[in-house]
Amino acid sequence: MGTKSSHESMSAALFGRTRRTVLGLLYTHPEESFYVRQMVRAAGVGQGAVQRELRRLSAAGIIERQQRGRQVFYCANRRSPVFNELHSLMVKTAGLADILRQALEPLADGVRVAFVYGSVASGAENARSDVDVMVIGKATFGDVVQTFHPAEAQLSREVNPTVYSPHEFKAKLAAKHHFLTSVLKEPKVFLIGDEHDLTGLAEK
Amino acid sequence: MTLQDWLKSSWLVAHKTSQQEIHGRLSVAGREMVDAQVRGLSVDARFGHAYNAALQTALAALAAAGYNVAKGESHHYRGIQSLSYTIGYDASLISKLDKLRKKRNISDYEQAGTVSDQEADEMVQIAKDLRAAVKAWLRQEHPDLLKG
């Protein structure tokens, strides 16, 4: 079972804080460009450390440096041969899922399964895409909205939750509810629980 | 921020309301609440009726405060946000109601069936609570606008 602690350490184990933040921001917003200042603020480290990281990543072609007049921006490089892999890695770890997982922590006791679906999970998102999250367990829509509220600012994306009780989830699946069955066939990024837990909820 | 600031930003227009208007809006909201609780209704319909009730209630409070949402502004979004300045509605309840507004858009225009039973129940509850809160506020602040 994918526990929260193992996920939290994943991004930290893979990358140092500055690289994690820079890649996380750029690769979960591949349509947007960011100022150095924005990344310094997000990373909470010195400007020098961020500048060093940006130089290395752009020299390797992982990110792209753009200049408009006197202003310098950075963005994810879609032409990089590892773009797809890094994008998916960042969505699953530092850039998005870790932030949502942390936000869900106060509700973790009651929630059986939670996952991201829709365009962000499948990699088809654009700059304005919202993050669709399905939550199954003992939590109210109000609880979930409130717990995700600070994460929305951090992610610069709106989070749209759909909340089911385990009972309703099972009943709707059994009735072949169109929305639920189609979501279950789509790509997902798990925040709490895993595919196995989800199948368990459907069968129990 | 105050409603006066919103007026300056042209998000609202000044509006002189009447007993009839407030009564009308609250009656529509009341009818929607009754419809939301009809047995055997689909989840989407229950949700939609309760949402309409909440919106009409919010717009009634705004009218009583002396404003309407300006043309071309999102009536739904502004109507919901204005509750903070009319009845002093709690910020977390406003963000919840605004997410329910978003949910209604998605469910009406993008993907049907995204409303769960539980969410529809919460929508009905929030509409009921809001109605009670707005009525109490009207009695307190604008008793002249309530029909005897």
mmCIF file of C-alpha atoms in Angstrom:
data_model
loop_
_atom_site.group_PDB
_atom_site.id
_atom_site.type_symbol
_atom_site.label_atom_id
_atom_site.label_comp_id
_atom_site.label_asym_id
_atom_site.label_seq_id
_atom_site.Cartn_x
_atom_site.Cartn_y
_atom_site.Cartn_z
ATOM 1 C CA MET A 1 0.000 0.000 0.000
ATOM 2 C CA GLY A 2 1.317 3.431 -0.890
ATOM 3 C CA THR A 3 1.742 5.063 2.472
ATOM 4 C CA LYS A 4 2.108 8.801 2.795
ATOM 5 C CA SER A 5 5.555 8.709 4.359
ATOM 6 C CA SER A 6 7.055 6.727 1.486
ATOM 7 C CA HIS A 7 5.661 9.266 -0.996
ATOM 8 C CA GLU A 8 6.925 12.223 0.961
ATOM 9 C CA SER A 9 10.442 10.924 0.978
ATOM 10 C CA MET A 10 10.365 10.088 -2.742
ATOM 11 C CA SER A 11 10.902 13.565 -4.108
ATOM 12 C CA ALA A 12 13.264 14.524 -1.294
ATOM 13 C CA ALA A 13 15.293 11.344 -1.900
ATOM 14 C CA LEU A 14 15.533 12.022 -5.618
ATOM 15 C CA PHE A 15 16.348 15.721 -5.646
ATOM 16 C CA GLY A 16 17.676 18.444 -3.379
ATOM 17 C CA ARG A 17 15.270 21.131 -2.315
ATOM 18 C CA THR A 18 16.158 23.718 -4.942
ATOM 19 C CA ARG A 19 16.071 21.324 -7.892
ATOM 20 C CA ARG A 20 12.858 19.802 -6.590
ATOM 21 C CA THR A 21 11.179 23.197 -6.436
ATOM 22 C CA VAL A 22 12.430 24.437 -9.800
ATOM 23 C CA LEU A 23 11.537 21.247 -11.666
ATOM 24 C CA GLY A 24 8.294 20.901 -9.750
ATOM 25 C CA LEU A 25 7.126 24.396 -10.665
ATOM 26 C CA LEU A 26 8.259 24.354 -14.294
ATOM 27 C CA TYR A 27 7.250 20.804 -15.133
ATOM 28 C CA THR A 28 3.768 20.984 -13.628
ATOM 29 C CA HIS A 29 3.100 24.222 -15.547
ATOM 30 C CA PRO A 30 4.663 23.374 -18.900
ATOM 31 C CA GLU A 31 2.681 26.104 -20.678
ATOM 32 C CA GLU A 32 4.024 28.884 -18.495
ATOM 33 C CA SER A 33 7.271 30.760 -17.973
ATOM 34 C CA PHE A 34 8.569 31.848 -14.590
ATOM 35 C CA TYR A 35 10.848 34.603 -13.309
ATOM 36 C CA VAL A 36 13.828 33.735 -11.149
ATOM 37 C CA ARG A 37 12.166 35.742 -8.411
ATOM 38 C CA GLN A 38 9.114 33.442 -8.414
ATOM 39 C CA MET A 39 11.288 30.369 -8.067
ATOM 40 C CA VAL A 40 13.396 31.895 -5.303
ATOM 41 C CA ARG A 41 10.221 32.619 -3.377
ATOM 42 C CA ALA A 42 8.846 29.119 -3.926
ATOM 43 C CA ALA A 43 12.103 27.381 -2.974
ATOM 44 C CA GLY A 44 12.764 29.518 0.081
ATOM 45 C CA VAL A 45 16.507 29.424 -0.641
ATOM 46 C CA GLY A 46 18.961 32.061 -1.788
ATOM 47 C CA GLN A 47 18.937 33.560 -5.257
ATOM 48 C CA GLY A 48 22.456 32.211 -5.903
ATOM 49 C CA ALA A 49 21.394 28.601 -5.336
ATOM 50 C CA VAL A 50 18.425 29.006 -7.692
ATOM 51 C CA GLN A 51 20.560 30.702 -10.371
ATOM 52 C CA ARG A 52 23.111 27.856 -10.207
ATOM 53 C CA GLU A 53 20.384 25.267 -10.561
ATOM 54 C CA LEU A 54 18.817 27.107 -13.504
ATOM 55 C CA ARG A 55 22.175 27.312 -15.293
ATOM 56 C CA ARG A 56 22.791 23.588 -14.962
ATOM 57 C CA LEU A 57 19.274 22.574 -15.965
ATOM 58 C CA SER A 58 19.237 24.845 -19.002
ATOM 59 C CA ALA A 59 22.750 23.774 -20.050
ATOM 60 C CA ALA A 60 21.435 20.196 -20.022
ATOM 61 C CA GLY A 61 18.416 21.206 -22.116
ATOM 62 C CA ILE A 62 15.964 20.163 -19.429
ATOM 63 C CA ILE A 63 14.633 23.684 -19.084
ATOM 64 C CA GLU A 64 14.667 26.615 -21.463
ATOM 65 C CA ARG A 65 15.889 30.147 -20.851
ATOM 66 C CA GLN A 66 13.974 32.885 -22.648
ATOM 67 C CA GLN A 67 14.770 36.557 -22.836
ATOM 68 C CA ARG A 68 12.266 39.272 -23.677
ATOM 69 C CA GLY A 69 13.896 42.646 -23.560
ATOM 70 C CA ARG A 70 15.654 42.807 -20.224
ATOM 71 C CA GLN A 71 13.543 40.132 -18.640
ATOM 72 C CA VAL A 72 14.633 36.542 -18.312
ATOM 73 C CA PHE A 73 12.167 33.695 -17.914
ATOM 74 C CA TYR A 74 12.468 29.960 -17.628
ATOM 75 C CA CYS A 75 10.142 27.198 -18.726
ATOM 76 C CA ALA A 76 10.132 23.414 -19.129
ATOM 77 C CA ASN A 77 11.683 22.321 -22.412
ATOM 78 C CA ARG A 78 9.131 20.284 -24.331
ATOM 79 C CA ARG A 79 11.752 19.227 -26.863
ATOM 80 C CA SER A 80 13.867 17.554 -24.212
ATOM 81 C CA PRO A 81 13.938 13.775 -24.785
ATOM 82 C CA VAL A 82 13.011 13.251 -21.126
ATOM 83 C CA PHE A 83 10.176 15.802 -21.038
ATOM 84 C CA ASN A 84 7.364 13.251 -20.726
ATOM 85 C CA GLU A 85 9.114 11.219 -18.065
ATOM 86 C CA LEU A 86 10.060 14.234 -15.981
ATOM 87 C CA HIS A 87 6.600 15.736 -16.307
ATOM 88 C CA SER A 88 5.006 12.571 -15.055
ATOM 89 C CA LEU A 89 7.581 12.230 -12.261
ATOM 90 C CA MET A 90 6.981 15.797 -11.093
ATOM 91 C CA VAL A 91 3.206 15.446 -11.144
ATOM 92 C CA LYS A 92 3.491 12.275 -9.078
ATOM 93 C CA THR A 93 5.941 13.733 -6.586
ATOM 94 C CA ALA A 94 7.254 17.181 -5.755
ATOM 95 C CA GLY A 95 5.214 19.353 -8.074
ATOM 96 C CA LEU A 96 1.704 18.341 -7.264
ATOM 97 C CA ALA A 97 0.907 15.086 -5.559
ATOM 98 C CA ASP A 98 3.113 15.749 -2.512
ATOM 99 C CA ILE A 99 1.405 19.073 -1.937
ATOM 100 C CA LEU A 100 -2.059 17.503 -2.236
ATOM 101 C CA ARG A 101 -1.059 14.560 -0.044
ATOM 102 C CA GLN A 102 0.125 16.884 2.667
ATOM 103 C CA ALA A 103 -3.061 18.899 2.392
ATOM 104 C CA LEU A 104 -5.136 15.725 2.822
ATOM 105 C CA GLU A 105 -3.252 14.622 5.897
ATOM 106 C CA PRO A 106 -5.716 16.025 8.457
ATOM 107 C CA LEU A 107 -8.433 13.877 6.823
ATOM 108 C CA ALA A 108 -6.260 10.798 6.294
ATOM 109 C CA ASP A 109 -7.997 8.758 9.004
ATOM 110 C CA GLY A 110 -11.350 8.827 7.290
ATOM 111 C CA VAL A 111 -10.247 8.734 3.659
ATOM 112 C CA ARG A 112 -9.827 5.294 2.089
ATOM 113 C CA VAL A 113 -8.696 6.289 -1.383
ATOM 114 C CA ALA A 114 -7.921 9.634 -3.025
ATOM 115 C CA PHE A 115 -6.509 10.263 -6.476
ATOM 116 C CA VAL A 116 -6.007 12.881 -9.162
ATOM 117 C CA TYR A 117 -7.728 12.168 -12.470
ATOM 118 C CA GLY A 118 -8.505 14.174 -15.594
ATOM 119 C CA SER A 119 -6.125 16.268 -17.670
ATOM 120 C CA VAL A 120 -3.461 16.768 -15.002
ATOM 121 C CA ALA A 121 -3.175 13.016 -14.365
ATOM 122 C CA SER A 122 -3.059 12.187 -18.060
ATOM 123 C CA GLY A 123 -0.568 14.932 -18.955
ATOM 124 C CA ALA A 124 -2.990 16.814 -21.222
ATOM 125 C CA GLU A 125 -3.351 19.866 -18.973
ATOM 126 C CA ASN A 126 -2.959 23.478 -20.066
ATOM 127 C CA ALA A 127 -2.180 26.583 -18.025
ATOM 128 C CA ARG A 128 -5.773 26.965 -16.913
ATOM 129 C CA SER A 129 -6.597 23.330 -16.174
ATOM 130 C CA ASP A 130 -7.993 22.573 -12.763
ATOM 131 C CA VAL A 131 -6.849 19.610 -10.732
ATOM 132 C CA ASP A 132 -9.647 17.023 -10.491
ATOM 133 C CA VAL A 133 -9.449 14.989 -7.309
ATOM 134 C CA MET A 134 -11.672 12.112 -6.271
ATOM 135 C CA VAL A 135 -11.933 11.375 -2.568
ATOM 136 C CA ILE A 136 -13.626 8.250 -1.244
ATOM 137 C CA GLY A 137 -14.168 7.910 2.467
ATOM 138 C CA LYS A 138 -15.599 9.530 5.532
ATOM 139 C CA ALA A 139 -15.150 13.206 4.752
ATOM 140 C CA THR A 140 -17.552 15.905 3.727
ATOM 141 C CA PHE A 141 -17.208 18.015 0.588
ATOM 142 C CA GLY A 142 -16.815 21.007 2.913
ATOM 143 C CA ASP A 143 -13.887 19.340 4.767
ATOM 144 C CA VAL A 144 -12.165 18.497 1.520
ATOM 145 C CA VAL A 145 -12.603 21.984 0.029
ATOM 146 C CA GLN A 146 -11.200 23.530 3.167
ATOM 147 C CA THR A 147 -8.225 21.216 3.406
ATOM 148 C CA PHE A 148 -7.249 21.852 -0.231
ATOM 149 C CA HIS A 149 -7.719 25.617 0.000
ATOM 150 C CA PRO A 150 -4.098 26.551 0.888
ATOM 151 C CA ALA A 151 -2.755 24.017 -1.631
ATOM 152 C CA GLU A 152 -4.535 25.825 -4.463
ATOM 153 C CA ALA A 153 -2.408 28.925 -3.939
ATOM 154 C CA GLN A 154 0.737 26.811 -3.702
ATOM 155 C CA LEU A 155 -0.065 24.971 -6.926
ATOM 156 C CA SER A 156 -1.415 28.029 -8.774
ATOM 157 C CA ARG A 157 -4.267 25.783 -9.843
ATOM 158 C CA GLU A 158 -7.826 25.308 -8.709
ATOM 159 C CA VAL A 159 -8.603 21.967 -7.115
ATOM 160 C CA ASN A 160 -12.038 20.469 -7.869
ATOM 161 C CA PRO A 161 -12.910 17.627 -5.553
ATOM 162 C CA THR A 162 -15.609 15.009 -5.882
ATOM 163 C CA VAL A 163 -16.369 13.247 -2.621
ATOM 164 C CA TYR A 164 -18.027 9.844 -2.260
ATOM 165 C CA SER A 165 -18.788 7.769 0.773
ATOM 166 C CA PRO A 166 -17.519 4.175 0.329
ATOM 167 C CA HIS A 167 -21.143 3.055 0.288
ATOM 168 C CA GLU A 168 -22.190 5.457 -2.485
ATOM 169 C CA PHE A 169 -19.051 4.688 -4.481
ATOM 170 C CA LYS A 170 -19.792 0.983 -4.448
ATOM 171 C CA ALA A 171 -23.477 1.409 -5.208
ATOM 172 C CA LYS A 172 -22.816 3.740 -8.150
ATOM 173 C CA LEU A 173 -20.196 1.453 -9.613
ATOM 174 C CA ALA A 174 -22.552 -1.480 -9.336
ATOM 175 C CA ALA A 175 -25.161 0.588 -11.197
ATOM 176 C CA LYS A 176 -22.540 1.322 -13.895
ATOM 177 C CA HIS A 177 -22.640 5.068 -13.217
ATOM 178 C CA HIS A 178 -21.218 6.634 -16.364
ATOM 179 C CA PHE A 179 -18.947 9.276 -14.825
ATOM 180 C CA LEU A 180 -17.435 6.904 -12.257
ATOM 181 C CA THR A 181 -16.782 4.048 -14.639
ATOM 182 C CA SER A 182 -15.097 6.365 -17.135
ATOM 183 C CA VAL A 183 -12.909 7.950 -14.437
ATOM 184 C CA LEU A 184 -11.809 4.520 -13.282
ATOM 185 C CA LYS A 185 -10.540 3.727 -16.776
ATOM 186 C CA GLU A 186 -8.496 6.955 -16.989
ATOM 187 C CA PRO A 187 -4.921 7.524 -15.784
ATOM 188 C CA LYS A 188 -4.750 8.319 -12.066
ATOM 189 C CA VAL A 189 -2.181 9.638 -9.635
ATOM 190 C CA PHE A 190 -2.880 8.168 -6.212
ATOM 191 C CA LEU A 191 -2.705 10.428 -3.162
ATOM 192 C CA ILE A 192 -4.035 8.007 -0.562
ATOM 193 C CA GLY A 193 -4.255 4.260 -1.151
ATOM 194 C CA ASP A 194 -3.561 2.570 -4.485
ATOM 195 C CA GLU A 195 -5.210 0.700 -7.348
ATOM 196 C CA HIS A 196 -5.584 -2.340 -5.135
ATOM 197 C CA ASP A 197 -7.436 -0.401 -2.425
ATOM 198 C CA LEU A 198 -9.685 1.084 -5.079
ATOM 199 C CA THR A 199 -10.590 -2.340 -6.460
ATOM 200 C CA GLY A 200 -11.194 -3.455 -2.874
ATOM 201 C CA LEU A 201 -13.695 -0.629 -2.352
ATOM 202 C CA ALA A 202 -15.578 -1.630 -5.475
ATOM 203 C CA GLU A 203 -15.844 -5.267 -4.469
ATOM 204 C CA LYS A 204 -16.450 -5.150 -0.750
ATOM 205 C CA MET B 1 -12.927 45.516 0.588
ATOM 206 C CA THR B 2 -16.491 46.677 0.966
ATOM 207 C CA LEU B 3 -19.515 46.602 -1.314
ATOM 208 C CA GLN B 4 -18.774 50.287 -1.895
ATOM 209 C CA ASP B 5 -15.396 49.278 -3.384
ATOM 210 C CA TRP B 6 -17.146 46.747 -5.586
ATOM 211 C CA LEU B 7 -19.458 49.496 -6.784
ATOM 212 C CA LYS B 8 -16.438 51.659 -7.696
ATOM 213 C CA SER B 9 -14.957 48.714 -9.623
ATOM 214 C CA SER B 10 -18.290 48.460 -11.520
ATOM 215 C CA TRP B 11 -18.874 44.935 -10.244
ATOM 216 C CA LEU B 12 -22.135 46.125 -8.704
ATOM 217 C CA VAL B 13 -24.752 48.746 -9.474
ATOM 218 C CA ALA B 14 -26.665 50.685 -6.850
ATOM 219 C CA HIS B 15 -30.180 49.371 -6.525
ATOM 220 C CA LYS B 16 -33.254 50.426 -4.634
ATOM 221 C CA THR B 17 -35.119 47.358 -3.524
ATOM 222 C CA SER B 18 -38.634 46.874 -2.216
ATOM 223 C CA GLN B 19 -40.611 44.540 -0.001
ATOM 224 C CA GLN B 20 -41.978 42.965 -3.170
ATOM 225 C CA GLU B 21 -38.560 42.202 -4.598
ATOM 226 C CA ILE B 22 -37.173 40.677 -1.408
ATOM 227 C CA HIS B 23 -40.356 38.695 -0.944
ATOM 228 C CA GLY B 24 -40.164 37.545 -4.572
ATOM 229 C CA ARG B 25 -36.569 36.365 -4.343
ATOM 230 C CA LEU B 26 -37.111 34.587 -1.047
ATOM 231 C CA SER B 27 -40.245 32.910 -2.431
ATOM 232 C CA VAL B 28 -38.353 31.621 -5.449
ATOM 233 C CA ALA B 29 -35.645 30.352 -3.092
ATOM 234 C CA GLY B 30 -38.294 28.704 -0.923
ATOM 235 C CA ARG B 31 -39.847 26.994 -3.919
ATOM 236 C CA GLU B 32 -36.458 25.741 -5.065
ATOM 237 C CA MET B 33 -35.859 24.322 -1.583
ATOM 238 C CA VAL B 34 -39.154 22.457 -1.730
ATOM 239 C CA ASP B 35 -38.256 21.109 -5.188
ATOM 240 C CA ALA B 36 -34.824 20.050 -3.959
ATOM 241 C CA GLN B 37 -36.472 17.829 -1.373
ATOM 242 C CA VAL B 38 -38.956 16.073 -3.639
ATOM 243 C CA ARG B 39 -38.592 12.333 -3.246
ATOM 244 C CA GLY B 40 -37.115 10.325 -6.074
ATOM 245 C CA LEU B 41 -35.382 13.266 -7.713
ATOM 246 C CA SER B 42 -32.045 12.660 -9.480
ATOM 247 C CA VAL B 43 -28.900 13.805 -7.688
ATOM 248 C CA ASP B 44 -28.218 16.488 -10.307
ATOM 249 C CA ALA B 45 -31.741 17.907 -10.065
ATOM 250 C CA ARG B 46 -31.658 17.982 -6.258
ATOM 251 C CA PHE B 47 -28.307 19.690 -6.363
ATOM 252 C CA GLY B 48 -29.441 22.186 -9.016
ATOM 253 C CA HIS B 49 -32.576 23.238 -7.107
ATOM 254 C CA ALA B 50 -30.686 23.688 -3.842
ATOM 255 C CA TYR B 51 -28.003 25.686 -5.621
ATOM 256 C CA ASN B 52 -30.596 27.998 -7.181
ATOM 257 C CA ALA B 53 -32.162 28.501 -3.769
ATOM 258 C CA ALA B 54 -28.807 29.529 -2.299
ATOM 259 C CA LEU B 55 -28.085 31.913 -5.173
ATOM 260 C CA GLN B 56 -31.489 33.634 -4.941
ATOM 261 C CA THR B 57 -31.025 33.972 -1.196
ATOM 262 C CA ALA B 58 -27.609 35.578 -1.651
ATOM 263 C CA LEU B 59 -29.005 37.989 -4.266
ATOM 264 C CA ALA B 60 -31.872 38.897 -1.928
ATOM 265 C CA ALA B 61 -29.356 39.907 0.752
ATOM 266 C CA LEU B 62 -27.380 41.924 -1.795
ATOM 267 C CA ALA B 63 -30.532 43.711 -2.972
ATOM 268 C CA ALA B 64 -31.464 44.497 0.619
ATOM 269 C CA ALA B 65 -28.014 46.003 1.108
ATOM 270 C CA GLY B 66 -28.765 48.283 -1.867
ATOM 271 C CA TYR B 67 -26.971 46.609 -4.759
ATOM 272 C CA ASN B 68 -27.331 44.376 -7.789
ATOM 273 C CA VAL B 69 -24.598 42.536 -9.630
ATOM 274 C CA ALA B 70 -23.625 44.648 -12.675
ATOM 275 C CA LYS B 71 -24.432 43.422 -16.194
ATOM 276 C CA GLY B 72 -21.627 41.405 -17.700
ATOM 277 C CA GLU B 73 -20.316 40.389 -14.292
ATOM 278 C CA SER B 74 -20.681 36.822 -13.152
ATOM 279 C CA HIS B 75 -23.906 36.948 -11.141
ATOM 280 C CA HIS B 76 -23.199 33.624 -9.555
ATOM 281 C CA TYR B 77 -19.632 34.315 -8.512
ATOM 282 C CA ARG B 78 -20.301 37.874 -7.283
ATOM 283 C CA GLY B 79 -23.536 36.889 -5.629
ATOM 284 C CA ILE B 80 -21.797 34.232 -3.586
ATOM 285 C CA GLN B 81 -18.765 36.356 -2.697
ATOM 286 C CA SER B 82 -20.984 39.281 -1.641
ATOM 287 C CA LEU B 83 -22.279 37.226 1.296
ATOM 288 C CA SER B 84 -19.089 38.096 3.080
ATOM 289 C CA TYR B 85 -20.079 41.794 3.079
ATOM 290 C CA THR B 86 -23.831 41.520 3.402
ATOM 291 C CA ILE B 87 -24.480 38.997 6.168
ATOM 292 C CA GLY B 88 -20.815 38.551 7.188
ATOM 293 C CA TYR B 89 -20.886 34.935 6.046
ATOM 294 C CA ASP B 90 -17.982 32.764 7.130
ATOM 295 C CA ALA B 91 -15.057 32.617 4.652
ATOM 296 C CA SER B 92 -14.867 28.818 4.681
ATOM 297 C CA LEU B 93 -18.593 28.570 3.901
ATOM 298 C CA ILE B 94 -18.141 31.001 1.028
ATOM 299 C CA SER B 95 -15.313 28.975 -0.465
ATOM 300 C CA LYS B 96 -17.395 25.827 -0.060
ATOM 301 C CA LEU B 97 -20.375 27.435 -1.772
ATOM 302 C CA ASP B 98 -18.110 28.729 -4.535
ATOM 303 C CA LYS B 99 -16.737 25.223 -5.139
ATOM 304 C CA LEU B 100 -20.317 24.000 -5.354
ATOM 305 C CA ARG B 101 -20.952 26.713 -7.973
ATOM 306 C CA LYS B 102 -17.948 25.415 -9.913
ATOM 307 C CA LYS B 103 -19.267 21.889 -9.541
ATOM 308 C CA ARG B 104 -22.602 22.955 -10.977
ATOM 309 C CA ASN B 105 -20.842 24.452 -14.019
ATOM 310 C CA ILE B 106 -18.861 21.291 -14.591
ATOM 311 C CA SER B 107 -21.891 19.102 -14.135
ATOM 312 C CA ASP B 108 -24.085 21.235 -16.418
ATOM 313 C CA TYR B 109 -21.633 21.997 -19.218
ATOM 314 C CA GLU B 110 -18.647 19.645 -19.117
ATOM 315 C CA GLN B 111 -19.284 16.290 -17.597
ATOM 316 C CA ALA B 112 -22.582 15.016 -16.280
ATOM 317 C CA GLY B 113 -22.746 12.970 -13.123
ATOM 318 C CA THR B 114 -19.935 14.561 -11.134
ATOM 319 C CA VAL B 115 -22.226 15.400 -8.226
ATOM 320 C CA SER B 116 -22.321 12.744 -5.517
ATOM 321 C CA ASP B 117 -25.316 12.098 -3.224
ATOM 322 C CA GLN B 118 -23.304 13.373 -0.347
ATOM 323 C CA GLU B 119 -22.481 16.611 -2.156
ATOM 324 C CA ALA B 120 -26.123 17.143 -3.070
ATOM 325 C CA ASP B 121 -27.031 16.652 0.604
ATOM 326 C CA GLU B 122 -24.424 19.208 1.615
ATOM 327 C CA MET B 123 -25.760 21.620 -0.998
ATOM 328 C CA VAL B 124 -29.287 21.270 0.417
ATOM 329 C CA GLN B 125 -27.969 21.831 3.929
ATOM 330 C CA ILE B 126 -25.950 24.912 3.019
ATOM 331 C CA ALA B 127 -28.970 26.363 1.156
ATOM 332 C CA LYS B 128 -31.158 25.807 4.237
ATOM 333 C CA ASP B 129 -28.622 27.342 6.607
ATOM 334 C CA LEU B 130 -28.059 30.291 4.314
ATOM 335 C CA ARG B 131 -31.783 30.932 4.082
ATOM 336 C CA ALA B 132 -32.091 30.973 7.838
ATOM 337 C CA ALA B 133 -29.050 33.235 8.173
ATOM 338 C CA VAL B 134 -30.290 35.722 5.568
ATOM 339 C CA LYS B 135 -33.779 35.839 7.078
ATOM 340 C CA ALA B 136 -32.325 36.482 10.528
ATOM 341 C CA TRP B 137 -30.110 39.208 9.088
ATOM 342 C CA LEU B 138 -33.064 40.826 7.306
ATOM 343 C CA ARG B 139 -35.101 40.839 10.519
ATOM 344 C CA GLN B 140 -32.193 42.466 12.305
ATOM 345 C CA GLU B 141 -30.940 44.947 9.690
ATOM 346 C CA HIS B 142 -33.833 45.549 7.305
ATOM 347 C CA PRO B 143 -37.091 44.745 9.110
ATOM 348 C CA ASP B 144 -38.848 47.283 6.847
ATOM 349 C CA LEU B 145 -38.163 45.032 3.851
ATOM 350 C CA LEU B 146 -39.925 42.016 5.323
ATOM 351 C CA LYS B 147 -43.633 41.593 4.758
ATOM 352 C CA GLY B 148 -45.445 41.454 8.029
#
